[in-house]
Short mmCIF file of C-alpha atoms and ligand atoms in Angstrom, two decimals:
data_model
loop_
_atom_site.label_atom_id
_atom_site.label_comp_id
_atom_site.label_asym_id
_atom_site.label_seq_id
_atom_site.Cartn_x
_atom_site.Cartn_y
_atom_site.Cartn_z
CA MET A 1 -15.96 14.73 5.45
CA THR A 2 -12.89 16.59 5.82
CA THR A 3 -10.77 14.42 8.53
CA GLU A 4 -10.80 12.04 4.70
CA LYS A 5 -9.75 15.03 2.93
CA ASN A 6 -5.76 14.13 2.90
CA LYS A 7 -6.05 10.96 3.17
CA LEU A 8 -4.65 7.95 1.02
CA ASN A 9 -7.38 6.23 -0.47
CA VAL A 10 -4.37 2.56 0.60
CA ARG A 11 -3.25 2.27 4.31
CA LYS A 12 -0.19 0.23 5.29
CA GLY A 13 -1.74 -3.47 5.26
CA ASP A 14 -3.43 -3.68 1.55
CA THR A 15 -2.66 -5.10 -1.10
CA VAL A 16 -2.35 -3.03 -4.21
CA MET A 17 -1.71 -3.37 -7.89
CA VAL A 18 0.95 -1.22 -9.76
CA ILE A 19 -0.52 -0.03 -13.05
CA SER A 20 2.59 1.68 -13.95
CA GLY A 21 5.72 2.33 -14.36
CA LYS A 22 8.09 -0.48 -14.98
CA ASP A 23 6.44 -2.38 -12.03
CA ALA A 24 2.99 -2.72 -13.65
CA GLY A 25 1.40 -6.03 -13.17
CA LYS A 26 2.89 -6.20 -9.65
CA LYS A 27 1.05 -7.23 -6.89
CA GLY A 28 1.42 -7.17 -3.16
CA LYS A 29 1.41 -5.59 -0.25
CA VAL A 30 1.55 -1.99 1.56
CA LEU A 31 4.92 -1.94 3.61
CA GLU A 32 4.10 1.43 4.43
CA VAL A 33 2.82 4.91 3.69
CA ILE A 34 3.55 8.38 3.24
CA PRO A 35 0.70 11.01 3.31
CA SER A 36 3.25 13.65 2.86
CA LYS A 37 5.21 12.81 -0.02
CA ASN A 38 1.75 11.11 -1.31
CA ARG A 39 3.72 8.17 -2.06
CA ILE A 40 3.67 4.14 -0.51
CA VAL A 41 6.10 1.14 -0.59
CA VAL A 42 5.06 -1.81 -1.57
CA GLU A 43 6.33 -5.64 -0.88
CA LYS A 44 8.53 -6.16 -3.41
CA THR A 45 7.89 -3.41 -6.38
CA ASN A 46 10.19 -0.45 -7.75
CA ILE A 47 13.28 -2.92 -6.48
CA VAL A 48 16.63 -0.23 -5.57
CA LYS A 49 20.15 -1.75 -4.77
CA LYS A 50 20.78 -0.35 -1.95
CA HIS A 51 24.64 -0.33 -0.98
CA GLN A 52 24.20 -1.66 3.20
CA LYS A 53 27.73 -0.39 5.58
CA PRO A 54 28.03 -3.40 7.81
CA THR A 55 26.16 -3.50 11.13
CA LYS A 56 26.19 -4.99 14.23
CA SER A 57 23.17 -7.30 11.86
CA ILE A 58 24.81 -7.32 8.98
CA PRO A 59 28.54 -7.21 9.40
CA GLN A 60 29.49 -8.31 6.02
CA GLY A 61 27.48 -5.03 5.21
CA GLY A 62 27.50 -5.39 1.14
CA ILE A 63 24.87 -4.77 -1.64
CA MET A 64 20.53 -5.02 -0.53
CA ASP A 65 17.65 -5.47 -2.85
CA GLN A 66 15.18 -2.89 -0.97
CA GLU A 67 11.85 -1.55 -1.66
CA ALA A 68 11.37 2.48 -3.36
CA PRO A 69 8.73 4.32 -2.18
CA ILE A 70 6.41 4.88 -5.72
CA ASN A 71 3.49 7.07 -6.33
CA VAL A 72 0.16 6.59 -4.81
CA SER A 73 -0.66 8.09 -7.85
CA ASN A 74 0.15 4.38 -9.83
CA VAL A 75 -1.16 1.45 -7.84
CA MET A 76 -4.70 0.73 -7.92
CA LEU A 77 -6.17 -1.75 -4.50
CA PHE A 78 -7.05 -5.33 -5.08
CA CYS A 79 -9.54 -6.99 -4.41
CA SER A 80 -8.58 -11.04 -3.06
CA GLU A 81 -12.49 -11.53 -3.03
CA CYS A 82 -13.33 -10.03 -6.62
CA ASN A 83 -9.73 -11.09 -7.98
CA SER A 84 -9.71 -7.25 -10.03
CA VAL A 85 -7.93 -3.69 -9.29
CA THR A 86 -10.94 -1.01 -7.11
CA ARG A 87 -11.76 1.74 -5.26
CA ARG A 88 -12.67 2.05 -2.19
CA SER A 89 -15.95 2.76 -0.93
CA MET A 90 -16.73 3.91 2.74
CA LYS A 91 -20.10 1.77 4.15
CA ILE A 92 -21.79 2.94 7.36
CA THR A 93 -22.89 -0.04 9.14
CA GLY A 94 -23.25 -0.72 13.00
CA GLU A 95 -20.18 0.40 14.14
CA GLY A 96 -19.10 2.98 12.29
CA LYS A 97 -17.74 3.49 8.87
CA VAL A 98 -15.73 0.94 7.01
CA ARG A 99 -13.70 1.11 3.43
CA VAL A 100 -15.62 -2.01 1.37
CA CYS A 101 -14.65 -2.52 -2.46
CA LYS A 102 -16.33 -0.84 -4.43
CA LYS A 103 -17.49 -3.78 -7.26
CA CYS A 104 -18.04 -6.37 -4.82
CA GLY A 105 -19.38 -4.62 -0.76
CA HIS A 106 -16.47 -7.51 -0.03
CA ASN A 107 -15.38 -5.84 3.63
CA LEU A 108 -11.75 -4.82 3.24
CA PRO A 109 -9.21 -5.02 6.10
CA ASP A 110 -8.38 -3.23 7.97
CA LYS A 111 -5.45 -3.66 9.22
CA GLU A 112 -5.58 0.08 11.60
CA LYS A 113 -8.98 -0.83 13.50
CA LYS A 114 -8.27 -0.15 17.06
ZN1 ZN B 201 -14.70 -7.07 -5.15
#
């Protein structure tokens, strides 16, 4: 299982719940994963005000809300099937490994599937 070693448990598109910090209890979709820093960007979580310089698409500039990355250890996977935080488990099927919810066995959505 060496290929799994440096991978984070969450992937882009997963739903996670924040378990610590000022946004604890918030749920959101993972927008971005930064494996080298063990950080992820979660939708509507850890919002920071960012000064936006005027650009062609936003000519007036101003202060924008933007999600800042949070440490992956501050979140847990959230399973919409059993409606609770869970851990990822791997299940071997005829087509290879799939990620499933450890609690209910429901397949986790796999956005990276080719
Ligand atoms: Zn589940």
